[in-house]
Every structure is written in structure tokens, then in C-alpha cells.
XYZ file of C-alpha atoms in Angstrom:
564
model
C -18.023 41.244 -42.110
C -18.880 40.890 -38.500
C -21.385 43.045 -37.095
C -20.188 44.618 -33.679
C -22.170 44.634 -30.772
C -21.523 45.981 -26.629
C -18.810 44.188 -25.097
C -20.058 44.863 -21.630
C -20.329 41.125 -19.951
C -23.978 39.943 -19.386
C -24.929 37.500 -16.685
C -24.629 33.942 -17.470
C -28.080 32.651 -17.658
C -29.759 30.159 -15.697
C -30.319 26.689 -17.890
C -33.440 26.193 -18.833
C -35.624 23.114 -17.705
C -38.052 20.710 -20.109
C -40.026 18.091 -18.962
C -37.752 15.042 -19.098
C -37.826 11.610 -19.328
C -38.419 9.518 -16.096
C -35.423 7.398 -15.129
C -36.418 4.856 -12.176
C -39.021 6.847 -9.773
C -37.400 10.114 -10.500
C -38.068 12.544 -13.384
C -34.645 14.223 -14.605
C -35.605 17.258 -16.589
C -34.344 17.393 -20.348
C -32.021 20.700 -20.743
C -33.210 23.241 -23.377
C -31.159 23.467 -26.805
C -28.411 26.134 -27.562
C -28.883 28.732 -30.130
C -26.050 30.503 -31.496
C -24.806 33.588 -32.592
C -22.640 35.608 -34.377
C -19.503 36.903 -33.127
C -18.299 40.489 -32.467
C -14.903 42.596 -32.620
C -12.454 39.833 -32.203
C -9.237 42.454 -31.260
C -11.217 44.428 -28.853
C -11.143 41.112 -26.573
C -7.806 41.953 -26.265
C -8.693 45.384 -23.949
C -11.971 45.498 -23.208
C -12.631 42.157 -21.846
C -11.959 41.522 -18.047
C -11.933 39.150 -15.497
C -10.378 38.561 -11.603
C -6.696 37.513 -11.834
C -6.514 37.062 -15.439
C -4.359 38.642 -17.977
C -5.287 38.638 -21.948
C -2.332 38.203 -24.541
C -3.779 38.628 -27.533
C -6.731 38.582 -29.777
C -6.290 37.871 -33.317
C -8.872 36.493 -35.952
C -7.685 33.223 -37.698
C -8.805 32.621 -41.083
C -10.718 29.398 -42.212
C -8.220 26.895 -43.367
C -5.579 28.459 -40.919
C -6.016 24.733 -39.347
C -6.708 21.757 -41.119
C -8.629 18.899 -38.985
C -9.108 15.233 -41.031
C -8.182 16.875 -43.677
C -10.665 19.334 -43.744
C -10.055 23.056 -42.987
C -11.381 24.240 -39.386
C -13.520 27.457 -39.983
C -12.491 31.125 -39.372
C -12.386 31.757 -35.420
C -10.705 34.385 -33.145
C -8.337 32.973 -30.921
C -7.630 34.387 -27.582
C -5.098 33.683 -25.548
C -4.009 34.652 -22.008
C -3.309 33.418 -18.233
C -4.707 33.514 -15.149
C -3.242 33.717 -11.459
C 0.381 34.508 -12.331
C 2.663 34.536 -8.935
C 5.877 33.831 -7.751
C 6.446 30.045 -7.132
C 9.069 27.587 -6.509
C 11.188 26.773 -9.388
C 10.357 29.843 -11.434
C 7.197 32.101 -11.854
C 3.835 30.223 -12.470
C 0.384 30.823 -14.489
C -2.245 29.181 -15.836
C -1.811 29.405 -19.521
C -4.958 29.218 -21.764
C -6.629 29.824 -25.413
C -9.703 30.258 -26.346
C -11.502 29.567 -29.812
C -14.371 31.749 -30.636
C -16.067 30.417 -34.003
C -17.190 33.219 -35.971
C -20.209 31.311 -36.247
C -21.140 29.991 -32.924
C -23.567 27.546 -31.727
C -23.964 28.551 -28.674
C -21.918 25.752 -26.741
C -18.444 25.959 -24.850
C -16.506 23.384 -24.687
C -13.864 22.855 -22.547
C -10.704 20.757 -23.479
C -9.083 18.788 -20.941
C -5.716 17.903 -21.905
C -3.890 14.840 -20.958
C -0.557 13.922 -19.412
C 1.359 16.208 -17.037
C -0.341 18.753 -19.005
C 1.964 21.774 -19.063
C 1.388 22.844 -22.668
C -1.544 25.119 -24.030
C -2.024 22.750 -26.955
C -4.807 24.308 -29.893
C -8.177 24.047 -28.463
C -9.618 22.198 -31.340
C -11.691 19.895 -29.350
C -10.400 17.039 -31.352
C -12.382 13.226 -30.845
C -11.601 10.094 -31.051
C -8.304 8.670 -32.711
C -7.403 9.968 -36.173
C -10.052 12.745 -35.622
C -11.938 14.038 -38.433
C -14.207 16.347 -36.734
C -13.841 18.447 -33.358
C -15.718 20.773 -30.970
C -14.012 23.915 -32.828
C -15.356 22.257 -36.248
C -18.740 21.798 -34.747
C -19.628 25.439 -34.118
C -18.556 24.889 -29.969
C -15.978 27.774 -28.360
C -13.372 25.956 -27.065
C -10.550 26.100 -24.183
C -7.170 24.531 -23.823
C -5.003 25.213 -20.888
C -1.688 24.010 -19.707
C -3.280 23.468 -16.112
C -0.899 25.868 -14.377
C 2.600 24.728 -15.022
C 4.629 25.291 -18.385
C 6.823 22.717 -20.242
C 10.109 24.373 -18.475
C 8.592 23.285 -15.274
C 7.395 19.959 -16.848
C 10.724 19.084 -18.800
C 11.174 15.579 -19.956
C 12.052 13.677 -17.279
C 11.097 15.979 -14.429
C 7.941 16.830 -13.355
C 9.544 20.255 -10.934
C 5.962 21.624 -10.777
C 5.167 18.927 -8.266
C 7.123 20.839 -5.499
C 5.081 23.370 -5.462
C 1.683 22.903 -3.775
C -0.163 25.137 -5.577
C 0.524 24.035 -8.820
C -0.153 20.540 -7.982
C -4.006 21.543 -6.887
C -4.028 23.284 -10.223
C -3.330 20.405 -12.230
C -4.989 17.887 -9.850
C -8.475 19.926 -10.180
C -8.310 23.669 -9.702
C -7.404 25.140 -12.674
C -10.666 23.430 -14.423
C -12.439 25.159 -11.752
C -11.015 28.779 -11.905
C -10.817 28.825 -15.921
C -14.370 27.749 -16.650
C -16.181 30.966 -15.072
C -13.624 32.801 -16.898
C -13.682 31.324 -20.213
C -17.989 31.758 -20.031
C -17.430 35.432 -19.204
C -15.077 35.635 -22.419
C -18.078 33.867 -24.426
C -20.398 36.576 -23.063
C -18.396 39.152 -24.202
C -17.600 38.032 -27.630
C -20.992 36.987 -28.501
C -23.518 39.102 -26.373
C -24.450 36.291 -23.945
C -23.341 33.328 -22.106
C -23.426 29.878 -23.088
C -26.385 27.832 -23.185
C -24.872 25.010 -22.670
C -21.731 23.173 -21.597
C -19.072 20.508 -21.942
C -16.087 19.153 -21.264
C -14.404 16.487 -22.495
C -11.012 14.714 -23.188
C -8.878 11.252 -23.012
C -6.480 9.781 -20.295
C -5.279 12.345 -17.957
C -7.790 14.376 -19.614
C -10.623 11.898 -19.147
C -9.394 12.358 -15.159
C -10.150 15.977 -15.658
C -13.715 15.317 -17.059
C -14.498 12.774 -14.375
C -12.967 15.166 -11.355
C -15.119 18.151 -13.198
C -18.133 15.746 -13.046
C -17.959 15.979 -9.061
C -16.392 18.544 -8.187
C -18.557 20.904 -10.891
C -21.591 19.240 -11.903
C -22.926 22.724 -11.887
C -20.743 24.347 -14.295
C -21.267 21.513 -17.348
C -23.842 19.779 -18.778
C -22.272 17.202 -20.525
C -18.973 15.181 -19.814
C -17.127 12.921 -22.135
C -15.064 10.547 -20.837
C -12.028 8.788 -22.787
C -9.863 6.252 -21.242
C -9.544 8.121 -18.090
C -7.180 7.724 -15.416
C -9.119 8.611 -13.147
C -7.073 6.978 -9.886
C -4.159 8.070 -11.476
C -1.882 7.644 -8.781
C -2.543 3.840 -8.505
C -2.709 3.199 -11.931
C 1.116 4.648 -12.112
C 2.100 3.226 -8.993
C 0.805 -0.417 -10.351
C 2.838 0.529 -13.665
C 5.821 0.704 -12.100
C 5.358 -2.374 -10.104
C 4.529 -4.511 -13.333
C 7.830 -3.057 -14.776
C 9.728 -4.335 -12.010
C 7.895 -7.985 -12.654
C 8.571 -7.676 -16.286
C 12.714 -6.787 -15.309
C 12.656 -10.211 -13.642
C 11.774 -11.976 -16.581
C 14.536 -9.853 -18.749
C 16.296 -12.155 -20.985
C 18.522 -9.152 -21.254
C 19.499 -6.983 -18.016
C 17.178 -4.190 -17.478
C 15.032 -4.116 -20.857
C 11.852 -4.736 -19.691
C 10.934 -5.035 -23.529
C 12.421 -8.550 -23.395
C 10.719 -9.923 -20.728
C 7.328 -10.204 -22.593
C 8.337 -9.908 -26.240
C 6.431 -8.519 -29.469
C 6.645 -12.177 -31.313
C 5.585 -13.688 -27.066
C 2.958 -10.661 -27.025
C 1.363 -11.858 -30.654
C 1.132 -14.915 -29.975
C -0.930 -14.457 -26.669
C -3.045 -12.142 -28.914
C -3.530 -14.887 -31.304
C -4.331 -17.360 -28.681
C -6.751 -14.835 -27.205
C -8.711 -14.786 -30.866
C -8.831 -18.656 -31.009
C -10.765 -18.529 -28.045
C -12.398 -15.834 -27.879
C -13.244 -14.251 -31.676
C -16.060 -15.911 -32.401
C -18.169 -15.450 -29.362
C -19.485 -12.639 -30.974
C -20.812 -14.631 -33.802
C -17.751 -13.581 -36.256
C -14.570 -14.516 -36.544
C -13.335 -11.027 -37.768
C -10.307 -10.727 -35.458
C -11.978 -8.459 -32.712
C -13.023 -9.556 -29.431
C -17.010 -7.691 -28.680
C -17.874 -9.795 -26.268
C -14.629 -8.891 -23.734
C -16.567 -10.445 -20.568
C -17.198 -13.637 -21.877
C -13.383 -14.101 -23.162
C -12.436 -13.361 -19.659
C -14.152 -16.776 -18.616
C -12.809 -18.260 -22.077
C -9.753 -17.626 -21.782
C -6.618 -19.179 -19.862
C -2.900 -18.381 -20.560
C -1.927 -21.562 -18.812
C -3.629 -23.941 -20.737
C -4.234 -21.918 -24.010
C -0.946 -20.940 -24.680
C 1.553 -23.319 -25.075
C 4.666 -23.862 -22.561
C 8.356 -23.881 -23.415
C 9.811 -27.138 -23.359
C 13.264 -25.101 -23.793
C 14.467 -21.726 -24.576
C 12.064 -19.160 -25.104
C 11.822 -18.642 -29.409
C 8.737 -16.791 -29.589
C 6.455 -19.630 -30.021
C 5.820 -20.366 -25.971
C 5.974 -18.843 -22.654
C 7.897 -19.777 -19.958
C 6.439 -21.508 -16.545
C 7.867 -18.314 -15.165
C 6.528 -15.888 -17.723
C 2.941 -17.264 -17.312
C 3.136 -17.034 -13.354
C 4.203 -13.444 -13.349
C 2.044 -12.406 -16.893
C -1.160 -13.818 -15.356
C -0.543 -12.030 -11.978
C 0.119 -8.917 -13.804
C -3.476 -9.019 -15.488
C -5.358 -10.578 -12.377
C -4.388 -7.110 -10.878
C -0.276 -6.429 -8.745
C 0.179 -6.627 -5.387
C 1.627 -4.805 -2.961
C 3.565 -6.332 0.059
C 0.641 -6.758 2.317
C -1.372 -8.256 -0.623
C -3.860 -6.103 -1.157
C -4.235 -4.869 -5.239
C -2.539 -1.790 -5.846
C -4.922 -1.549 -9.162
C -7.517 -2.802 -11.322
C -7.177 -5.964 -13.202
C -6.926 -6.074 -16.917
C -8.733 -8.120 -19.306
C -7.261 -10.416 -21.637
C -7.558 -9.106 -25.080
C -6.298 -9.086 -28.671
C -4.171 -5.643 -28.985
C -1.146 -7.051 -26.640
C 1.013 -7.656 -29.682
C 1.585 -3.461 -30.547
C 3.548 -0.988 -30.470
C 1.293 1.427 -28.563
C 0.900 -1.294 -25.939
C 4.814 -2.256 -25.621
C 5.271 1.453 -24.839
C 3.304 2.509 -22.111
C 4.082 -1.068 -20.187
C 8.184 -1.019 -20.928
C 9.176 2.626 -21.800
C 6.322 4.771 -19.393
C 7.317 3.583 -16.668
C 10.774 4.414 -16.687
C 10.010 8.026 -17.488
C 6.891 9.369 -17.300
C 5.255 7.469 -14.291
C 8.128 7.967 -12.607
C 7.723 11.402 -12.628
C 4.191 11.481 -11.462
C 4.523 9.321 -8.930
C 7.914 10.234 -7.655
C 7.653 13.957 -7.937
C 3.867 14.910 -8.314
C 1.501 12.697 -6.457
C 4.154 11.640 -3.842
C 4.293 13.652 -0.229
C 6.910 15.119 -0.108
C 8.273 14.830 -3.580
C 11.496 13.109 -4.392
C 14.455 15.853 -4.611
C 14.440 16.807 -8.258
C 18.096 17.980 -8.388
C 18.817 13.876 -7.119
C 15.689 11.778 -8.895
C 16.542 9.198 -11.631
C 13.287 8.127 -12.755
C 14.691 4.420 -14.314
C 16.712 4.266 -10.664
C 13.216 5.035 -8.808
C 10.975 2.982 -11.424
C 13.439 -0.112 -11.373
C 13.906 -0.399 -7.577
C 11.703 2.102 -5.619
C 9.801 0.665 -2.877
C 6.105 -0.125 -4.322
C 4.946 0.215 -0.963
C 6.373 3.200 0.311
C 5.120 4.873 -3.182
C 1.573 3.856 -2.361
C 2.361 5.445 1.689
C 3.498 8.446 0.221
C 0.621 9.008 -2.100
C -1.608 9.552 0.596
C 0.457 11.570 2.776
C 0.518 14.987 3.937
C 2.526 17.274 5.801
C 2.579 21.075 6.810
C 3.302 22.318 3.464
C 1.439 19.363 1.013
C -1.985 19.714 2.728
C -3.719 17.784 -0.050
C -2.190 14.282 -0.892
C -1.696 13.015 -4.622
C -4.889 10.888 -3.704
C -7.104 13.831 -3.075
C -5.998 16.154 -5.559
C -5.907 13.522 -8.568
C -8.518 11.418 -7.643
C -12.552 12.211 -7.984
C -14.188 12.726 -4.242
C -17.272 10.372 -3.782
C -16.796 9.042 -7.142
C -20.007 7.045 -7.581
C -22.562 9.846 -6.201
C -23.102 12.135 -9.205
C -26.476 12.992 -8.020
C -25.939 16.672 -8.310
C -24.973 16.417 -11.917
C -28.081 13.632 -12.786
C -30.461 16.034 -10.916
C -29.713 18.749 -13.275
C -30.439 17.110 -16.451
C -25.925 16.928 -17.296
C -25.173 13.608 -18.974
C -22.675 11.283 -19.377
C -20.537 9.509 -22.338
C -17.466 7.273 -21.556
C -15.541 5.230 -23.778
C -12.436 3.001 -23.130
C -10.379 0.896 -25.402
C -10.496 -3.252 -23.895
C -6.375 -3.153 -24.455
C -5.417 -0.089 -23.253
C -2.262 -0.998 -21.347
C -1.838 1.766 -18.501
C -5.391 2.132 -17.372
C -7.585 -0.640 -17.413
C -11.184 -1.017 -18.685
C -11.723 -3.111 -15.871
C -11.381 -0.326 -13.562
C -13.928 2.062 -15.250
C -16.337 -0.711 -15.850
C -16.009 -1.367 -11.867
C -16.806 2.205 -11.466
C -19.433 2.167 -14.066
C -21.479 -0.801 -11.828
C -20.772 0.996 -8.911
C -22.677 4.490 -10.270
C -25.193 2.144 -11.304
C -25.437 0.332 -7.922
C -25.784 3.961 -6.551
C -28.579 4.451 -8.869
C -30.684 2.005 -7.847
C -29.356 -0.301 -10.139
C -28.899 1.256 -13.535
C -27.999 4.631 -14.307
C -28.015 4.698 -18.053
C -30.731 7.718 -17.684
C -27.739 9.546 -17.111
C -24.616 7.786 -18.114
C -23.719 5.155 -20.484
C -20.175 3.478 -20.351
C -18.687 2.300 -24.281
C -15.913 -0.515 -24.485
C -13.363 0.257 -27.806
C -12.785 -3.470 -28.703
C -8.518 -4.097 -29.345
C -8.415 -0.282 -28.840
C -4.739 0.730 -26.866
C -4.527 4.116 -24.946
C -6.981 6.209 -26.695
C -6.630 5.273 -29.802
C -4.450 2.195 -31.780
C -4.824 -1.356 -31.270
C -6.591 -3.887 -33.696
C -9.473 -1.474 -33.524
C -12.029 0.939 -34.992
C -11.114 3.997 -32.840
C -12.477 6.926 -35.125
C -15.659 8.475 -33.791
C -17.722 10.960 -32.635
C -19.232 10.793 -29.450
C -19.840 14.601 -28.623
C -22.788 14.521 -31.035
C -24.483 12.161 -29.622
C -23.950 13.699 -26.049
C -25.457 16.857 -27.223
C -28.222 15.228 -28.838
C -28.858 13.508 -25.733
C -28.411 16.965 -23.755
C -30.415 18.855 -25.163
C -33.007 16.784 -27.238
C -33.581 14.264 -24.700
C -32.060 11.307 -27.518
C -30.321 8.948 -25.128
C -27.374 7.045 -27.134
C -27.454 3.933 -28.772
C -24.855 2.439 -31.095
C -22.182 4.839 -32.043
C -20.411 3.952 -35.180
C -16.497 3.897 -35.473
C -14.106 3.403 -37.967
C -11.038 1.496 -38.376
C -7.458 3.806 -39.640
C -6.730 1.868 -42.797
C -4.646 3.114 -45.417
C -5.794 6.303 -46.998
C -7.830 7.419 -43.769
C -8.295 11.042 -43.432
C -7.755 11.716 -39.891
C -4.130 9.334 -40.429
C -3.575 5.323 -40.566
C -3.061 3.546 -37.432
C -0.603 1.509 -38.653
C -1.825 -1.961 -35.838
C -5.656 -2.060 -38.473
C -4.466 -5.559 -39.435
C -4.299 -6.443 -43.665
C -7.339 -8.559 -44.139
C -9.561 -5.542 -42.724
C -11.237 -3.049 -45.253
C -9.130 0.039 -44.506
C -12.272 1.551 -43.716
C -13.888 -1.156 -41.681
C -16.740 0.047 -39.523
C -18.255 -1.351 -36.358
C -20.962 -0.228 -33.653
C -19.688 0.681 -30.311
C -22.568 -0.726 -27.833
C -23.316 0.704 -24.670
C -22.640 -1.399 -21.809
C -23.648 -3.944 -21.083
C -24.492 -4.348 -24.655
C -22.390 -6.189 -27.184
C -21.579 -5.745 -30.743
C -23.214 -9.202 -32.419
C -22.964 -10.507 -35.980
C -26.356 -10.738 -37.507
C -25.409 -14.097 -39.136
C -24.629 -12.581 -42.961
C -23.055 -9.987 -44.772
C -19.650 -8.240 -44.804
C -18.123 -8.088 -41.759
C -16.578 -4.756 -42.007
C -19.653 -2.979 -42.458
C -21.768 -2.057 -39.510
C -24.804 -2.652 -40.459
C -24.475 -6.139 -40.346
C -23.981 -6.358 -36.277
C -26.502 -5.333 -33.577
C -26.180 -4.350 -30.073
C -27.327 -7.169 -27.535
């Protein structure tokens, strides 16, 4: 039985400072370690617990085994859920929807969950990592939050992003509604457990890893530690650039307007394969994963290492055209006055997927549409006229990339601003406090490139007189797709070693992850090739380190690579 205590809210606490670790000529101080506690009267949350603008729905206790994560049952919590800043909007009323987990037995950490997409859906704030999780924030002892970021699915409807004409609800979901819930969601800590917090995080992957980066400058004060997963974190480009690769991949259709033909799963596989010929064993083992992604980029050419159809296209070749358009496409599109719209991508072995096929052939027709057209765009596209396919198949790349940084009387903020993290590379506030960083990123994910956080990741280090891995350390996912998939061992857990490194002052090394064979807990990825263990294991290096064969021993066990 739980034993009550005063629900009256008590002031969140300062952090406490250590003595730290030095990092270049600067000493950041070391936070202090949580402590937990036990929680109170779950259903009095429901009426006794208030806050500015916000509304509670419910509080109800959840018995252990209620949820199941990896298999494993998630332990009895109280889940409340509720909104804040309902009002009248355009297409309908709006509010940001949220839950909140309260383990019975806390640790004395919040965790915020930053969800990915459009968002638009409160989905259960588990705090789920890596792909095929087996263990979560929730799991972990951590109070979590999930929100829908201030729009609901009506107003996010397949196909249709309607939120996006109303300004308000595009600052929510570009970076406000992170910084209105989080005060909130510590006050509903405080008053479940008898105090605030001790520490901090927030966390998520793709449009989620966005949210963690934005939160990381435009709230270094309110977190502590930030988790990073494939993050699209210039969104608006990234899309924009999607679209204009699925207009290249159209022209090389061998049937009108399927994309999917233009670059083919047998065409795909074979550029994978011809990718591991030349660039597998630079890590020391030929165990079809590429570790050493920077020196296959210099390995590596599609015109001479993959061979050229003499005739029609059977699978076994690529076109003259196919290579010129391909090899533009991963050098980084173009837009008409030549400058790159995006990143580049590196040349890796997880082309030949599903995963990948979808989010270059299917996305961009339907869900980048969206965004760009009617989100990021000023002023939208009129959503009783827009046909994403229409938009994605023949819209003016240019005029997309115009209107993403426009504003007008009513659209003060641009897609650019809203989406995007201001000053990107100065996270001084956040180093200066003792927060840390943890970013991870999968070498084939198809919509936002690797190549685009690492650029990022040597800029905060330029910043930082040359190195900031005092503070944050960036993790490629070798073969990995969008957040999880690919060739790869994508099943983790990084928010361990962030804490550990938060609070204890343990700065992260190798991180082992697991490949998604058959019989996996946390669910197969069906792309973990057959000659793999199912349960094949591998350390994730941080950069610039890379995974190397030791020279003997199994190579699906970890143990038998080090980070160099």
C-alpha cells in the first residue's frame, strides 16, 4: 500500500553542483545523483493537483503487467492524463494533449518523451529505446511524458497535415509545447512524490530527435541530459530534398510514376553488395557491416564498382543514366541555383530494404508532402485543394525552399525557425551546467542523413575548441535505416549510460547493441541477414571511433572488436 503524503506543490529545487571533470581549460561541474521516492494518492492527482492553463482528465493506478515492454511486464504506475492551453482554433478546437507515468517506485528522474512525425497522437509514455526495445524510461524507475504536441490525429489525418494553418499550433509542434509541458509535468512530479525532480531528460528518434536537439537550445535549463536518435533536426530541408530525389527517381521510372522502379530492390542489393566488396573488410572483418563508414566513402565508387548495362536493365547493372542521377542523389540535390538543398548521404550497405525503399519512394508522396506543403510552408497550400503525389511529383523545389523561410502578417515564424534549432552549434548554456549529450544515427537511414549530424557534430566540436566530447558524444548505427532496421544491430540502451555520465561523472565509451534475429524479445527485424547469429552483438563507438576486429574470435560477439 502506498503511504500518502501532502499534495501541496513544493518548489523545484535548484541542481546540485560536484566538482567535475575539466574538459579543455574549463571545469564543467558533475551534477549530483537522483534519489527516489515513493509515490502518493494516485486519484487525488485528479483534483488536487493544479497548474496555469492545464486541465487533468484522469488519474488512475495501472497495475504491473498492465503493459508489457520486450516482453517483460512494465511495473505498476499511475497514469495521468490531461491537456493544456485548450482554445478555439482554425479547423476545430485545439489542446495540447499529454500523459504522464508516475512509477510507484520512482527514481527520482523525469523523462520527457519526444514523439516523432507530425506528432498529433498522445502515444504511452513508456520511454521506449532503441529498435525492438527491451527496456524504457518507465521500466527504469523515470516518470515519463508523452504529448501529441498540440494538434490531434483529426487535425493530422492521413494525408493532411490541417494543423499547419493555424499558427499557433505550428509553434507548438515546432518547439513550444516542449517548453510549456515540461514546468508542468515537474510540478505534477512534485505533487505526486513530495518533491521535484532531481534530475532531467529528454529524449526520442527522428522528429523526436528534432525535439531533443531544439530542447537542447532553446531549454538547456530545464534538462540535464538529451538523447538524440536520428534526428531531423533541419527538417524542412531534409523533406524538401526528399521530394526533390523523388522527382529524380520518377525520371528514371521504367514504369510511369512509380518511383519504386526507378532504383529497384534487386538494383538497390546489388549496390549494397558492391558497397561490402569494397568496403567490409576495412574494419578488419568481413562480417557484412560497414564500421568504418568514412573510409568506404573514399573506397567506394558506383561508376566504376558497379557494373554498367550493356542493355536493358535486369537487375544485375545500372544504367549510364541511373548512375548519373543515383550518385547526384547521394553527393547531396540541388536546387535550381545549385546550391545543396541537403546533406549528402554516405554510401552504405542497408540500400537493398524495405525500410529504406519506403521513406525514399512512398514518404514522399504522402507524408513530406504534407510537411512541407502544409506545415513548414508560408502560407500553407489550401488543404481543401492539396494533392500531396500532385505537389510531391511536380511542385516547384525551389519555390518550396522560398516558402519555407517566409513570413507574412499572420505566419510570423517561418517553417525554418520554428522547426529548426537557433544557433545550433553554441550549446554553451547547456555544457556550462553540467547537461550532457548522447546521439546516435543509423549510416543508412534514408530520409535524414548521418552526414548531416556528423557535420553538425564537427561543427559543436569546432565551437568547442576543437572537441566537445566533455559534453557530447555523437554514435554511428552501422546498416541501421530510420531508427531502427537495416543490416544492423539496432537494440540498445543509451539512456543508462547518459545518466551514468550525468550524474556519476562516467563519460561513455562503447555501448553494446544487438542485432533482431529470430526469437528476439523486443521483435525480429526481419533485414538481420541469415548467416548472422540472431543475437549478434557489436559495440557502437563514439565518434570518431570505429568498431575494429581484434584479429580472432566470433564475429558476432562483441567482445572480439575494439573501439579505435
Amino acid at each position: 500500500m502506498r503511504t500518502p503524503h501532502p499534495l501541496a506543490l513544493v518548489p523545484l529545487a535548484a541542481a546540485a553542483l560536484l566538482g567535475g571533470c575539466a574538459g579543455g581549460d574549463a571545469v564543467i561541474p558533475r551534477l549530483a545523483a537522483a534519489s527516489g521516492a515513493s509515490l502518493g494518492s494516485c486519484a487525488s492527482l485528479a483534483t488536487a493537483f493544479s497548474f496555469a492553463n492545464t486541465s487533468i482528465t484522469s488519474a488512475v493506478d495501472v497495475p504491473a503487467g498492465t503493459l508489457t515492454l520486450g516482453g517483460q511486464p512494465v511495473p505498476e504506475h499511475c497514469l495521468v492524463t490531461g491537456t493544456m492551453d485548450s482554445r478555439a482554433g482554425l479547423n476545430g478546437g485545439y489542446a495540447i494533449g499529454f500523459e504522464v507515468r508516475l512509477p510507484d517506485n520512482w527514481n527520482g528522474r523525469f523523462y520527457y518523451q519526444a514523439n516523432g512525425g507530425a506528432d498529433g497522437n498522445v502515444v504511452p509514455a513508456q520511454g521506449a529505446l532503441g529498435g525492438g526495445p527491451v527496456t524504457g524510461a518507465l521500466m527504469q524507475g523515470f516518470a515519463v511524458l508523452s504529448s501529441d504536441a498540440g494538434h490531434n490525429a483529426a487535425q493530422n489525418a492521413p494525408g493532411s497535415a490541417n494543423f499547419g494553418n493555424d499558427p499557433q499550433a505550428r509553434l507548438d509542434y515546432g518547439y513550444q509545447a516542449v517548453g510549456k509541458l515540461t514546468p508542468m509535468a515537474k510540478s505534477l512530479i512534485a505533487a505526486g512524490y513530495g518533491k521535484a525532480p532531481d534530475r532531467s531528460y529528454i529524449g526520442g528518434c527522428s522528429n523526436g530527435g528534432r525535439h531533443t536537439m531544439v530542447a537542447a537550445s532553446r531549454y538547456a535549463d530545464q534538462f540535464d541530459g538529451y538523447l538524440v536518435g536520428d534526428p531531423g533536426f533541419h527538417l524542412p530541408r531534409a523533406a524538401t530534398a526528399n521530394i526533390a530525389g523523388y522527382q529524380q527517381y520518377l525520371t528514371l521510372a521504367s514504369t510511369a510514376g512509380n518511383a519504386a522502379t526507378g532504383f529497384t530492390q534487386a538494383e538497390r542489393t546489388l549496390v549494397s553488395n558492391a558497397v561490402l566488396a569494397k568496403c567490409d573488410a576495412l574494419d578488419g572483418a568481413t562480417d557484412g557491416l560497414v564500421q568504418d563508414t568514412a573510409a568506404c566513402q573514399a573506397a567506394f565508387d558506383i561508376n566504376r564498382d558497379v557494373p554498367t548495362c550493356s542493355g536493358s536493365r535486369d537487375g544485375t547493372c545500372l544504367s549510364s543514366a541511373q548512375k548519373t542521377v543515383i550518385g547526384q542523389l547521394f553527393a547531396g540535390v540541388k536546387a535550381g541555383d545549385g546550391s545543396k538543398i541537403y546533406a549528402s548521404w554516405p554510401v552504405d550497405a542497408g540500400l537493398g530494404t524495405n525500410g529504406w525503399s519506403f521513406w525514399k519512394f512512398t514518404v514522399p508522396a504522402i507524408l513530406d508532402s504534407m510537411a512541407v506543403g502544409e506545415i513548414f510552408q508560408t502560407p500553407p497550400e489550401d488543404p481543401t485543394t492539396f494533392v500531396g503525389p500532385t505537389f510531391a511529383a511536380t511542385g516547384s523545389v525551389d519555390q518550396m525552399l522560398a516558402r519555407i523561410m517566409a513570413t507574412n502578417a499572420t505566419f510570423t515564424e517561418s517553417g525554418w525557425s520554428f522547426m529548426v534549432p537557433p544557433n545550433e552549434t553554441d550549446l554553451s548554456a547547456l555544457k556550462n551546467r553540467g547537461a550532457k549529450m548522447m546521439l546516435y544515427h543509423g549510416t543508412s537511414d534514408p530520409i535524414f542523413s548521418y552526414n548531416d549530424t556528423l557535420a553538425w557534430y564537427q561543427g559543436l566540436a569546432q565551437a568547442n575548441d576543437g572537441d566537445a566530447t566533455n559534453f557530447a558524444r555523437l554514435y554511428s548505427i552501422p546498416g541501421m535505416n530510420h531508427c531502427s532496421g537495416g543490416p544492423a544491430t539496432d537494440q540498445f540502451d543509451m539512456l543508462s549510460q547518459l545518466v551514468a555520465w550525468v550524474e556519476q561523472g562516467q563519460a561513455p565509451g562503447a555501448v553494446i547493441a544487438t542485432a533482431r534475429g529470430a526469437g528476439n524479445p523486443g521483435g525480429v527485424n526481419a533485414d538481420v541477414p541469415a548467416t548472422w547469429s540472431p543475437n549478434r552483438t557489436r559495440p557502437l563507438c563514439p565518434y570518431p571511433q570505429v568498431a575494429r576486429y581484434k584479429g580472432s574470435g566470433s564475429l558476432d560477439e562483441a567482445v572480439n572488436f575494439a573501439c579505435q
